[in-house]
Amino acid sequence: MTMTLISAADLAGRLGASGPGASDVRVGDVRVGDVRVFDVRHDLTNHAAGRQAYDAGHIPGARHLDHETELAAPRTGKNGRHPLPSRAELGALMAAHGVTPQTLVVAYDASGGMYAAHLWWMLRWLGHERVVVLNGGWQAWVAAGLPTTTDSAPAVQAGRPVEPGAPLVASVDAQAVLDNIDQPAFTVIDARAANRYRGEVEPMDPVAGHIPGALNRPNGENLQADGSFKSADQLRAEFDGLLGGREPGAIVHQCGSGITACHNLLAMEIAGLSGSRLYPGSWSEWCSDPSRPVAKGA
């Protein structure tokens, strides 16, 4: 079964258990040898905000990763706002933070899990199975009265670059999405807000609208009022209604730049609907080429 979420209380217990005897800690049926927590708080309109939030207080031992510089490749103007780094580059980054194949990686943010879900997907794309998202994120940790710190994360022994294994998730490129319009083989689900999907507003990209044929599932609909994910049963019922009998393997997720789409993908995994794919370039890549068609409205 795919690893997806961890509660604040469970994470606190596992961090307390790290060190001697930590090899006896389990997540589900998976034995773990150590834990690495990554703070990926971010703001798409203020790229300094995530680091500032981390410096002001974070989970003890957490290490900060930046979505603009460390978790994205160079931008060309044609490859979207958050192009994926190579799997080798991602493996080297993880190794620099002490991640090994045995490490349980925990990702958290303060945005309902949308940035954490992106790192979750990226690590599964790398072939790393032991990765979970902190359910409720930073807010859940603070609300539980758990300790925070402004201390930097302790230095770790950098290991050999984590060799990419067989990907545990799949993706499609822009050409596949374009071909799919005339010869449908999958259904695209757009995770952006409904007014962006309809093309009424577009605060991030130069063109408004959506990929022709795409359905809309704003990623915020995956959450309860407190910012934690809805139950697996509720998510299953909602996605079943949206999918209309389509198999998960026939679903491709997209958003503005490939980040919030992972939130929908994670929600489907929580619901037991495994096997959907990601279009990493998403709308920001799609609309960079004026020859690609654009749809508007519902």
Short mmCIF file of C-alpha atoms in Angstrom, two decimals:
data_model
loop_
_atom_site.label_atom_id
_atom_site.label_comp_id
_atom_site.label_asym_id
_atom_site.label_seq_id
_atom_site.Cartn_x
_atom_site.Cartn_y
_atom_site.Cartn_z
CA MET A 1 0.00 0.00 0.00
CA THR A 2 1.30 3.46 -0.88
CA MET A 3 2.55 5.53 2.05
CA THR A 4 0.70 8.85 2.16
CA LEU A 5 0.08 10.69 5.46
CA ILE A 6 1.47 10.91 8.97
CA SER A 7 -0.17 12.69 11.92
CA ALA A 8 1.59 15.29 14.05
CA ALA A 9 1.41 13.00 17.10
CA ASP A 10 2.85 10.08 15.16
CA LEU A 11 5.68 12.19 13.78
CA ALA A 12 6.49 13.54 17.24
CA GLY A 13 6.73 9.99 18.53
CA ARG A 14 8.96 8.88 15.68
CA LEU A 15 11.29 11.83 16.11
CA GLY A 16 11.56 10.96 19.78
CA ALA A 17 12.37 7.38 18.80
CA SER A 18 15.09 8.35 16.31
CA GLY A 19 18.55 7.14 17.20
CA PRO A 20 19.28 3.86 18.99
CA GLY A 21 16.45 1.46 18.36
CA ALA A 22 14.94 3.55 15.58
CA SER A 23 15.20 0.56 13.26
CA ASP A 24 12.28 -0.91 15.19
CA VAL A 25 9.97 1.96 14.26
CA ARG A 26 7.41 1.11 11.61
CA VAL A 27 5.16 3.08 9.30
CA GLY A 28 2.46 0.64 8.31
CA ASP A 29 4.39 -2.50 7.43
CA VAL A 30 7.59 -0.68 6.49
CA ARG A 31 10.51 -0.72 8.91
CA VAL A 32 12.46 2.54 8.94
CA GLY A 33 15.97 3.27 10.07
CA ASP A 34 15.90 7.05 10.34
CA VAL A 35 13.70 10.07 9.70
CA ARG A 36 14.34 13.25 7.71
CA VAL A 37 11.79 16.05 7.95
CA PHE A 38 11.67 18.65 5.18
CA ASP A 39 10.00 22.03 5.58
CA VAL A 40 8.79 23.09 2.14
CA ARG A 41 6.66 26.08 3.12
CA HIS A 42 6.45 28.41 0.15
CA ASP A 43 4.53 31.29 -1.44
CA LEU A 44 4.28 31.51 -5.22
CA THR A 45 4.00 35.31 -5.04
CA ASN A 46 6.76 35.85 -2.46
CA HIS A 47 9.58 33.39 -2.98
CA ALA A 48 11.39 34.48 0.17
CA ALA A 49 8.43 33.70 2.43
CA GLY A 50 9.16 30.01 2.91
CA ARG A 51 12.69 30.52 4.17
CA GLN A 52 11.55 33.40 6.35
CA ALA A 53 8.87 31.19 7.91
CA TYR A 54 11.42 28.44 8.51
CA ASP A 55 13.86 30.86 10.17
CA ALA A 56 11.05 32.14 12.42
CA GLY A 57 10.26 28.65 13.68
CA HIS A 58 10.10 25.07 12.45
CA ILE A 59 9.84 21.47 13.58
CA PRO A 60 13.03 20.51 15.43
CA GLY A 61 15.48 18.88 13.05
CA ALA A 62 13.54 19.91 9.93
CA ARG A 63 15.56 20.93 6.91
CA HIS A 64 14.33 23.62 4.50
CA LEU A 65 14.00 23.01 0.75
CA ASP A 66 13.14 25.79 -1.69
CA HIS A 67 10.67 25.12 -4.49
CA GLU A 68 12.15 27.79 -6.75
CA THR A 69 15.84 26.95 -6.55
CA GLU A 70 16.34 23.42 -5.20
CA LEU A 71 13.21 21.58 -6.36
CA ALA A 72 13.03 23.06 -9.85
CA ALA A 73 15.30 23.00 -12.89
CA PRO A 74 16.29 26.14 -14.83
CA ARG A 75 13.39 27.77 -16.66
CA THR A 76 13.55 28.37 -20.38
CA GLY A 77 10.26 30.20 -20.85
CA LYS A 78 8.88 27.10 -22.55
CA ASN A 79 9.14 24.45 -19.83
CA GLY A 80 6.81 25.88 -17.19
CA ARG A 81 7.33 27.70 -13.93
CA HIS A 82 8.56 24.68 -11.96
CA PRO A 83 10.28 22.28 -14.37
CA LEU A 84 11.44 19.08 -12.76
CA PRO A 85 15.14 18.66 -12.04
CA SER A 86 16.70 15.50 -13.38
CA ARG A 87 16.28 12.40 -11.24
CA ALA A 88 20.06 12.33 -10.77
CA GLU A 89 20.03 15.93 -9.49
CA LEU A 90 17.19 15.16 -7.10
CA GLY A 91 19.05 12.08 -5.87
CA ALA A 92 22.16 14.15 -5.20
CA LEU A 93 20.10 16.74 -3.31
CA MET A 94 18.56 14.06 -1.10
CA ALA A 95 21.93 12.50 -0.42
CA ALA A 96 23.33 15.89 0.61
CA HIS A 97 20.64 15.96 3.30
CA GLY A 98 21.51 12.48 4.50
CA VAL A 99 18.63 10.63 2.85
CA THR A 100 19.28 6.96 2.13
CA PRO A 101 16.95 4.30 0.73
CA GLN A 102 16.08 3.39 4.33
CA THR A 103 15.14 6.95 5.36
CA LEU A 104 11.56 7.87 6.14
CA VAL A 105 11.10 11.31 4.56
CA VAL A 106 8.37 13.54 6.01
CA ALA A 107 7.33 16.68 4.11
CA TYR A 108 5.27 19.53 5.53
CA ASP A 109 4.14 23.02 4.58
CA ALA A 110 1.57 25.58 5.76
CA SER A 111 -0.62 25.41 2.65
CA GLY A 112 -2.78 22.37 3.19
CA GLY A 113 -0.08 20.03 1.92
CA MET A 114 0.19 21.27 -1.66
CA TYR A 115 3.97 21.83 -1.59
CA ALA A 116 4.54 18.78 0.59
CA ALA A 117 2.55 16.67 -1.86
CA HIS A 118 4.82 17.88 -4.66
CA LEU A 119 7.92 16.69 -2.79
CA TRP A 120 6.09 13.43 -2.01
CA TRP A 121 5.48 12.90 -5.72
CA MET A 122 9.03 13.88 -6.68
CA LEU A 123 10.54 11.36 -4.27
CA ARG A 124 8.26 8.62 -5.54
CA TRP A 125 9.31 9.65 -9.06
CA LEU A 126 12.89 9.15 -7.85
CA GLY A 127 11.91 5.66 -6.73
CA HIS A 128 11.91 6.43 -2.99
CA GLU A 129 8.99 4.64 -1.34
CA ARG A 130 9.39 5.83 2.24
CA VAL A 131 7.89 9.30 2.04
CA VAL A 132 4.81 10.76 3.75
CA VAL A 133 3.11 14.14 4.12
CA LEU A 134 2.40 15.63 7.54
CA ASN A 135 -1.40 15.77 7.65
CA GLY A 136 -2.46 19.32 8.52
CA GLY A 137 1.10 20.54 8.11
CA TRP A 138 2.73 23.20 10.26
CA GLN A 139 -0.63 24.31 11.66
CA ALA A 140 -1.39 20.82 12.97
CA TRP A 141 2.01 20.61 14.65
CA VAL A 142 1.56 23.98 16.37
CA ALA A 143 -2.06 23.27 17.33
CA ALA A 144 -0.94 20.07 19.04
CA GLY A 145 1.40 22.12 21.26
CA LEU A 146 4.47 20.31 19.95
CA PRO A 147 7.92 21.91 20.22
CA THR A 148 9.30 24.29 17.62
CA THR A 149 12.75 25.78 17.20
CA THR A 150 14.69 28.42 15.32
CA ASP A 151 17.88 26.36 15.45
CA SER A 152 19.37 25.21 12.17
CA ALA A 153 19.08 21.54 11.39
CA PRO A 154 22.13 19.59 12.55
CA ALA A 155 24.78 18.75 9.99
CA VAL A 156 24.47 15.30 8.49
CA GLN A 157 26.91 13.00 6.80
CA ALA A 158 26.27 13.36 3.10
CA GLY A 159 26.17 9.99 1.47
CA ARG A 160 26.60 8.84 -2.06
CA PRO A 161 23.99 10.30 -4.41
CA VAL A 162 20.75 8.39 -4.04
CA GLU A 163 20.65 6.35 -7.22
CA PRO A 164 17.30 6.74 -8.98
CA GLY A 165 15.33 3.53 -8.79
CA ALA A 166 12.36 2.43 -10.81
CA PRO A 167 9.84 5.32 -10.64
CA LEU A 168 6.84 4.62 -8.44
CA VAL A 169 4.77 7.20 -10.33
CA ALA A 170 4.39 8.11 -13.99
CA SER A 171 4.15 11.32 -15.98
CA VAL A 172 3.20 12.51 -19.45
CA ASP A 173 4.59 15.34 -21.54
CA ALA A 174 2.94 18.16 -23.48
CA GLN A 175 2.96 16.22 -26.74
CA ALA A 176 1.05 13.36 -25.17
CA VAL A 177 -1.53 15.81 -23.82
CA LEU A 178 -1.83 17.46 -27.23
CA ASP A 179 -2.26 14.11 -28.99
CA ASN A 180 -4.87 13.14 -26.42
CA ILE A 181 -7.21 15.96 -27.49
CA ASP A 182 -7.89 14.38 -30.88
CA GLN A 183 -7.40 10.75 -29.84
CA PRO A 184 -8.47 10.52 -26.19
CA ALA A 185 -6.62 7.88 -24.19
CA PHE A 186 -6.81 9.59 -20.79
CA THR A 187 -8.69 12.35 -18.97
CA VAL A 188 -6.94 15.44 -17.65
CA ILE A 189 -7.95 16.82 -14.25
CA ASP A 190 -7.04 20.45 -13.58
CA ALA A 191 -6.32 21.25 -9.90
CA ARG A 192 -6.54 25.03 -10.20
CA ALA A 193 -9.31 27.17 -8.72
CA ALA A 194 -12.54 27.07 -10.71
CA ASN A 195 -12.29 30.69 -11.90
CA ARG A 196 -8.80 30.07 -13.27
CA TYR A 197 -9.96 26.87 -14.95
CA ARG A 198 -12.83 28.75 -16.60
CA GLY A 199 -10.41 31.42 -17.78
CA GLU A 200 -12.08 34.26 -15.88
CA VAL A 201 -8.84 35.24 -14.10
CA GLU A 202 -5.19 34.26 -14.48
CA PRO A 203 -2.87 35.68 -11.83
CA MET A 204 0.20 33.57 -12.61
CA ASP A 205 0.45 32.89 -16.34
CA PRO A 206 0.10 35.07 -19.48
CA VAL A 207 -2.86 33.15 -20.93
CA ALA A 208 -6.15 32.30 -19.22
CA GLY A 209 -8.15 29.15 -19.80
CA HIS A 210 -7.64 25.40 -19.64
CA ILE A 211 -6.59 22.41 -21.70
CA PRO A 212 -9.50 21.35 -23.92
CA GLY A 213 -11.36 18.40 -22.45
CA ALA A 214 -9.91 18.80 -18.95
CA LEU A 215 -12.13 18.36 -15.90
CA ASN A 216 -11.78 20.58 -12.84
CA ARG A 217 -11.08 19.49 -9.26
CA PRO A 218 -9.70 22.42 -7.24
CA ASN A 219 -7.17 20.87 -4.88
CA GLY A 220 -8.62 22.73 -1.89
CA GLU A 221 -11.65 20.42 -2.11
CA ASN A 222 -9.45 17.63 -0.74
CA LEU A 223 -9.25 19.29 2.67
CA GLN A 224 -11.34 19.62 5.80
CA ALA A 225 -11.85 23.00 7.47
CA ASP A 226 -8.75 22.51 9.65
CA GLY A 227 -6.49 21.98 6.64
CA SER A 228 -6.14 18.22 7.03
CA PHE A 229 -7.16 15.79 4.33
CA LYS A 230 -10.69 14.47 4.20
CA SER A 231 -11.16 10.82 5.08
CA ALA A 232 -10.28 8.16 2.55
CA ASP A 233 -13.96 7.24 2.22
CA GLN A 234 -15.04 10.81 1.54
CA LEU A 235 -12.26 11.37 -0.99
CA ARG A 236 -13.14 8.09 -2.67
CA ALA A 237 -16.78 9.09 -3.03
CA GLU A 238 -15.92 12.51 -4.41
CA PHE A 239 -13.36 11.26 -6.91
CA ASP A 240 -15.62 8.40 -7.98
CA GLY A 241 -18.25 11.02 -8.81
CA LEU A 242 -15.75 13.07 -10.80
CA LEU A 243 -14.18 10.13 -12.61
CA GLY A 244 -17.50 8.70 -13.72
CA GLY A 245 -16.23 5.16 -14.00
CA ARG A 246 -12.80 6.03 -15.40
CA GLU A 247 -9.92 3.97 -14.05
CA PRO A 248 -7.18 5.82 -12.11
CA GLY A 249 -4.62 4.82 -14.74
CA ALA A 250 -6.62 6.81 -17.28
CA ILE A 251 -6.26 10.04 -15.27
CA VAL A 252 -3.57 12.71 -15.76
CA HIS A 253 -3.30 15.58 -13.28
CA GLN A 254 -2.24 19.14 -14.07
CA CYS A 255 -2.43 22.57 -12.49
CA GLY A 256 -0.52 25.80 -13.03
CA SER A 257 3.02 24.46 -12.81
CA GLY A 258 2.81 20.86 -11.60
CA ILE A 259 2.66 21.51 -7.85
CA THR A 260 -0.99 21.48 -6.76
CA ALA A 261 -1.73 18.72 -9.27
CA CYS A 262 0.25 16.45 -6.93
CA HIS A 263 -2.24 17.30 -4.18
CA ASN A 264 -5.02 15.70 -6.23
CA LEU A 265 -2.78 12.76 -7.05
CA LEU A 266 -2.01 12.26 -3.35
CA ALA A 267 -5.72 12.57 -2.50
CA MET A 268 -6.52 9.81 -4.98
CA GLU A 269 -3.83 7.63 -3.40
CA ILE A 270 -5.33 8.26 0.04
CA ALA A 271 -8.69 7.22 -1.42
CA GLY A 272 -7.22 3.97 -2.69
CA LEU A 273 -7.30 5.12 -6.32
CA SER A 274 -3.71 4.38 -7.27
CA GLY A 275 -2.04 4.79 -10.61
CA SER A 276 -2.94 8.25 -11.91
CA ARG A 277 -0.24 10.30 -13.63
CA LEU A 278 1.13 13.86 -13.66
CA TYR A 279 1.68 16.38 -16.43
CA PRO A 280 4.58 18.22 -14.73
CA GLY A 281 4.73 21.22 -17.08
CA SER A 282 1.00 21.87 -16.61
CA TRP A 283 -0.70 25.09 -17.71
CA SER A 284 2.41 27.28 -17.48
CA GLU A 285 4.17 25.07 -20.02
CA TRP A 286 1.05 24.46 -22.11
CA CYS A 287 0.21 28.13 -22.64
CA SER A 288 3.82 29.08 -23.49
CA ASP A 289 3.23 27.73 -27.01
CA PRO A 290 0.51 29.76 -28.80
CA SER A 291 -0.12 26.87 -31.21
CA ARG A 292 -1.61 24.75 -28.42
CA PRO A 293 -5.39 25.06 -28.10
CA VAL A 294 -7.05 26.81 -25.16
CA ALA A 295 -10.58 26.31 -23.84
CA LYS A 296 -12.61 28.62 -21.61
CA GLY A 297 -15.79 28.30 -19.60
CA ALA A 298 -17.11 25.35 -17.66
#
